[in-house]
Amino acid sequence: MKYPKLREIKGALISLFTKPYTSKFPFAPHTPYPAFRGKPYYDNEKCMGCTACVNVCPTGALSFKDISVDGITKRILKISWDICIECGQCELNCPTIEGIKLSQEFDISTTEKRKDLHQTIEKEMVLCEHCEKPVAAKDHILWTIKKLGPLYPPNTTLVAFCQQLLSIKTTIKTSKEGFVRQERFRVLCPNCRRKIIFTS
Ligand code: SF4
Ligand code: SF4
């Protein structure tokens, strides 16, 4: 017969007089450790709609689509909590640092349908003045201008965007058939800017 080692007897005696290591969840609320990674949430104010988080999400729990309703184009960003593995890559790679944050929530048990386990936020989009396709979210352009500070003017799209904000009217001719040179001084998507530089 093998006798228990002293180490095991010591462990048993200690556990007799200390609190259990496990919590009583689900019978009592569980408080996770501060570094615990739980459900992520977008912060509509601090997210600029750049989609960097969507690109790094390993499970496809983050997605976006650009939609036009009544002449306004919006970007809808979505978190699907049912396929999120709470790895934290989205939070780690967010340029604004606070656009998406993991919470301490770990319990996603629900009687709702799986597709209802999500959060969506909307961002207003800026459109290309030539092809009218989305260029970037308005907040993303504003963030870039702020980040570049006095270095932003060499970017013509950023300058043209600031003119729009200040309601400065320009008399630049446009042509649906092709590009005219003056259109370089408009808000353009990368595709149109490339074409205009090589063809006009
Ligand atoms: S700002 Fe952050 S949270 Fe918002 S889309 Fe970009 S990476 Fe994602
Ligand atoms: S925590 Fe990981 S899996 Fe969940 S949304 Fe962020 S990047 Fe995707």
Tab-separated table of C-alpha atoms and ligand atoms in Angstrom:
chain	number	residue	atom	x	y	z
A	1	MET	CA	0.000	0.000	0.000
A	2	LYS	CA	1.284	3.419	-0.979
A	3	TYR	CA	1.050	6.188	1.621
A	4	PRO	CA	0.231	9.759	0.556
A	5	LYS	CA	3.232	12.052	0.345
A	6	LEU	CA	3.627	14.837	2.895
A	7	ARG	CA	3.105	17.393	0.099
A	8	GLU	CA	-0.388	16.055	-0.671
A	9	ILE	CA	-1.348	15.947	3.025
A	10	LYS	CA	-0.193	19.565	3.376
A	11	GLY	CA	-2.281	20.570	0.329
A	12	ALA	CA	-5.360	18.802	1.696
A	13	LEU	CA	-5.005	20.496	5.085
A	14	ILE	CA	-4.582	23.957	3.515
A	15	SER	CA	-7.649	23.504	1.325
A	16	LEU	CA	-9.693	22.561	4.399
A	17	PHE	CA	-9.184	26.058	5.828
A	18	THR	CA	-9.135	28.234	2.658
A	19	LYS	CA	-11.878	29.405	0.288
A	20	PRO	CA	-12.541	27.269	-2.801
A	21	TYR	CA	-10.519	28.328	-5.866
A	22	THR	CA	-13.552	28.018	-8.137
A	23	SER	CA	-16.517	30.409	-8.057
A	24	LYS	CA	-20.162	29.427	-7.597
A	25	PHE	CA	-21.178	30.596	-11.090
A	26	PRO	CA	-23.939	30.234	-12.390
A	27	PHE	CA	-25.554	30.227	-8.900
A	28	ALA	CA	-23.684	33.400	-7.911
A	29	PRO	CA	-22.151	36.096	-10.163
A	30	HIS	CA	-18.524	35.520	-11.084
A	31	THR	CA	-16.038	38.413	-11.121
A	32	PRO	CA	-13.243	37.714	-13.604
A	33	TYR	CA	-9.640	38.790	-13.090
A	34	PRO	CA	-8.826	42.312	-14.416
A	35	ALA	CA	-6.844	40.918	-17.378
A	36	PHE	CA	-9.675	38.580	-18.432
A	37	ARG	CA	-10.618	38.852	-22.131
A	38	GLY	CA	-14.380	38.841	-22.659
A	39	LYS	CA	-16.874	39.947	-25.329
A	40	PRO	CA	-15.646	42.844	-27.495
A	41	TYR	CA	-17.729	45.999	-28.026
A	42	TYR	CA	-17.365	48.791	-30.578
A	43	ASP	CA	-17.331	52.345	-29.230
A	44	ASN	CA	-19.270	54.365	-31.799
A	45	GLU	CA	-17.630	57.631	-30.718
A	46	LYS	CA	-14.041	56.398	-30.753
A	47	CYS	CA	-14.186	54.019	-33.743
A	48	MET	CA	-13.393	55.766	-37.040
A	49	GLY	CA	-14.517	52.948	-39.342
A	50	CYS	CA	-11.108	52.104	-40.827
A	51	THR	CA	-11.778	48.298	-40.778
A	52	ALA	CA	-8.250	47.413	-39.552
A	53	CYS	CA	-9.882	45.229	-36.883
A	54	VAL	CA	-11.878	43.356	-39.543
A	55	ASN	CA	-8.656	42.534	-41.371
A	56	VAL	CA	-6.939	41.037	-38.310
A	57	CYS	CA	-9.872	39.082	-36.873
A	58	PRO	CA	-8.886	35.401	-37.249
A	59	THR	CA	-12.412	33.984	-37.092
A	60	GLY	CA	-14.394	36.397	-39.262
A	61	ALA	CA	-16.354	37.581	-36.223
A	62	LEU	CA	-15.914	41.152	-37.466
A	63	SER	CA	-17.353	42.254	-40.787
A	64	PHE	CA	-18.485	45.392	-42.601
A	65	LYS	CA	-20.582	46.438	-45.569
A	66	ASP	CA	-21.145	49.794	-47.254
A	67	ILE	CA	-24.786	50.528	-48.028
A	68	SER	CA	-26.613	53.488	-49.597
A	69	VAL	CA	-29.979	54.572	-48.232
A	70	ASP	CA	-31.751	57.713	-49.504
A	71	GLY	CA	-28.551	59.044	-51.089
A	72	ILE	CA	-26.460	58.592	-47.912
A	73	THR	CA	-23.756	55.926	-47.901
A	74	LYS	CA	-22.956	54.328	-44.573
A	75	ARG	CA	-20.498	51.688	-43.424
A	76	ILE	CA	-22.033	49.112	-41.096
A	77	LEU	CA	-19.494	47.401	-38.842
A	78	LYS	CA	-20.635	44.237	-37.105
A	79	ILE	CA	-19.345	41.987	-34.305
A	80	SER	CA	-20.781	38.466	-34.242
A	81	TRP	CA	-20.215	37.310	-30.676
A	82	ASP	CA	-21.151	33.703	-31.445
A	83	ILE	CA	-17.942	33.185	-33.461
A	84	CYS	CA	-15.624	35.506	-31.519
A	85	ILE	CA	-12.862	33.647	-29.663
A	86	GLU	CA	-11.972	36.717	-27.556
A	87	CYS	CA	-8.363	36.681	-28.720
A	88	GLY	CA	-8.024	40.471	-28.427
A	89	GLN	CA	-6.363	41.036	-31.834
A	90	CYS	CA	-8.992	43.639	-32.786
A	91	GLU	CA	-8.297	45.748	-29.690
A	92	LEU	CA	-4.552	45.330	-30.092
A	93	ASN	CA	-4.539	46.531	-33.711
A	94	CYS	CA	-7.037	49.395	-33.485
A	95	PRO	CA	-5.238	52.610	-34.543
A	96	THR	CA	-7.382	54.743	-32.232
A	97	ILE	CA	-6.705	52.274	-29.358
A	98	GLU	CA	-10.257	52.715	-28.059
A	99	GLY	CA	-12.450	51.941	-31.101
A	100	ILE	CA	-13.069	48.371	-29.956
A	101	LYS	CA	-12.535	47.059	-26.442
A	102	LEU	CA	-12.848	43.642	-24.870
A	103	SER	CA	-15.135	43.627	-21.857
A	104	GLN	CA	-15.193	41.326	-18.831
A	105	GLU	CA	-18.380	39.622	-20.055
A	106	PHE	CA	-17.895	35.911	-20.602
A	107	ASP	CA	-21.401	34.462	-20.465
A	108	ILE	CA	-23.104	34.560	-23.854
A	109	SER	CA	-25.699	31.904	-23.037
A	110	THR	CA	-28.995	33.055	-24.443
A	111	THR	CA	-32.420	31.955	-25.557
A	112	GLU	CA	-32.144	34.389	-28.513
A	113	LYS	CA	-31.313	33.180	-31.997
A	114	ARG	CA	-27.603	32.865	-32.756
A	115	LYS	CA	-27.794	35.566	-35.447
A	116	ASP	CA	-29.046	38.042	-32.822
A	117	LEU	CA	-25.784	37.822	-30.880
A	118	HIS	CA	-24.187	40.854	-32.455
A	119	GLN	CA	-23.466	44.579	-32.190
A	120	THR	CA	-23.506	46.964	-35.160
A	121	ILE	CA	-22.366	50.558	-35.523
A	122	GLU	CA	-22.706	52.947	-38.475
A	123	LYS	CA	-20.193	55.336	-39.984
A	124	GLU	CA	-20.908	58.005	-42.584
A	125	MET	CA	-18.898	57.526	-45.771
A	126	VAL	CA	-17.180	60.059	-48.030
A	127	LEU	CA	-17.707	59.339	-51.730
A	128	CYS	CA	-15.411	59.772	-54.701
A	129	GLU	CA	-16.535	62.882	-56.582
A	130	HIS	CA	-15.893	61.158	-59.917
A	131	CYS	CA	-17.171	57.556	-59.668
A	132	GLU	CA	-19.230	58.063	-56.475
A	133	LYS	CA	-17.832	54.941	-54.820
A	134	PRO	CA	-16.899	55.090	-51.095
A	135	VAL	CA	-13.425	56.502	-50.384
A	136	ALA	CA	-13.307	56.142	-46.588
A	137	ALA	CA	-15.380	56.842	-43.508
A	138	LYS	CA	-15.676	60.553	-42.711
A	139	ASP	CA	-14.278	59.969	-39.202
A	140	HIS	CA	-11.328	58.084	-40.702
A	141	ILE	CA	-10.418	61.046	-42.939
A	142	LEU	CA	-10.777	63.488	-40.032
A	143	TRP	CA	-8.567	61.254	-37.860
A	144	THR	CA	-5.920	61.102	-40.620
A	145	ILE	CA	-5.894	64.900	-41.004
A	146	LYS	CA	-5.514	65.327	-37.241
A	147	LYS	CA	-2.757	62.716	-37.100
A	148	LEU	CA	-0.799	64.290	-39.979
A	149	GLY	CA	-1.262	67.820	-38.662
A	150	PRO	CA	0.608	70.338	-40.851
A	151	LEU	CA	1.796	67.484	-43.108
A	152	TYR	CA	-1.631	66.753	-44.625
A	153	PRO	CA	-1.791	69.406	-47.434
A	154	PRO	CA	0.325	67.435	-49.978
A	155	ASN	CA	-2.574	64.954	-50.109
A	156	THR	CA	-5.025	66.531	-52.557
A	157	THR	CA	-7.974	64.414	-51.454
A	158	LEU	CA	-7.536	65.565	-47.849
A	159	VAL	CA	-7.335	69.215	-48.941
A	160	ALA	CA	-10.448	68.854	-51.134
A	161	PHE	CA	-12.255	67.203	-48.212
A	162	CYS	CA	-11.390	70.157	-45.941
A	163	GLN	CA	-12.736	72.520	-48.620
A	164	GLN	CA	-15.992	70.532	-48.584
A	165	LEU	CA	-16.170	70.853	-44.794
A	166	LEU	CA	-15.662	74.614	-45.050
A	167	SER	CA	-18.306	74.767	-47.845
A	168	ILE	CA	-15.742	76.218	-50.259
A	169	LYS	CA	-17.257	75.883	-53.745
A	170	THR	CA	-14.951	75.038	-56.632
A	171	THR	CA	-15.727	75.329	-60.342
A	172	ILE	CA	-14.016	72.189	-61.487
A	173	LYS	CA	-15.411	70.722	-64.701
A	174	THR	CA	-16.193	67.003	-64.722
A	175	SER	CA	-16.673	64.502	-67.481
A	176	LYS	CA	-18.296	61.088	-67.138
A	177	GLU	CA	-16.482	59.911	-70.301
A	178	GLY	CA	-12.996	60.496	-68.939
A	179	PHE	CA	-10.988	62.710	-66.666
A	180	VAL	CA	-10.172	66.390	-66.972
A	181	ARG	CA	-6.973	67.629	-65.380
A	182	GLN	CA	-8.680	69.958	-62.895
A	183	GLU	CA	-10.346	66.939	-61.290
A	184	ARG	CA	-7.077	66.198	-59.519
A	185	PHE	CA	-8.265	68.777	-56.993
A	186	ARG	CA	-11.336	66.800	-55.962
A	187	VAL	CA	-12.056	64.080	-53.403
A	188	LEU	CA	-11.150	60.930	-55.347
A	189	CYS	CA	-10.922	57.218	-54.590
A	190	PRO	CA	-7.464	55.655	-55.137
A	191	ASN	CA	-8.638	54.073	-58.406
A	192	CYS	CA	-9.829	57.354	-59.946
A	193	ARG	CA	-6.747	59.232	-58.689
A	194	ARG	CA	-4.481	56.669	-60.338
A	195	LYS	CA	-6.389	56.925	-63.620
A	196	ILE	CA	-6.457	60.721	-63.602
A	197	ILE	CA	-2.720	60.945	-63.011
A	198	PHE	CA	-1.935	58.644	-65.923
A	199	THR	CA	-4.522	59.935	-68.419
A	200	SER	CA	-4.810	63.702	-67.981
B	1	SF4	S1	-11.084	52.451	-35.511
B	1	SF4	FE1	-10.551	50.556	-34.461
B	1	SF4	S2	-12.515	49.594	-34.007
B	1	SF4	FE2	-12.920	51.144	-35.539
B	1	SF4	S3	-12.824	50.070	-37.503
B	1	SF4	FE3	-10.741	50.919	-37.107
B	1	SF4	S4	-9.676	49.242	-36.062
B	1	SF4	FE4	-11.868	48.754	-35.957
B	2	SF4	S1	-11.502	39.210	-30.037
B	2	SF4	FE1	-10.479	38.111	-31.741
B	2	SF4	S2	-12.095	36.820	-32.610
B	2	SF4	FE2	-13.128	38.327	-31.308
B	2	SF4	S3	-13.681	39.972	-32.714
B	2	SF4	FE3	-11.682	40.522	-31.827
B	2	SF4	S4	-10.165	39.715	-33.304
B	2	SF4	FE4	-12.146	38.725	-33.771
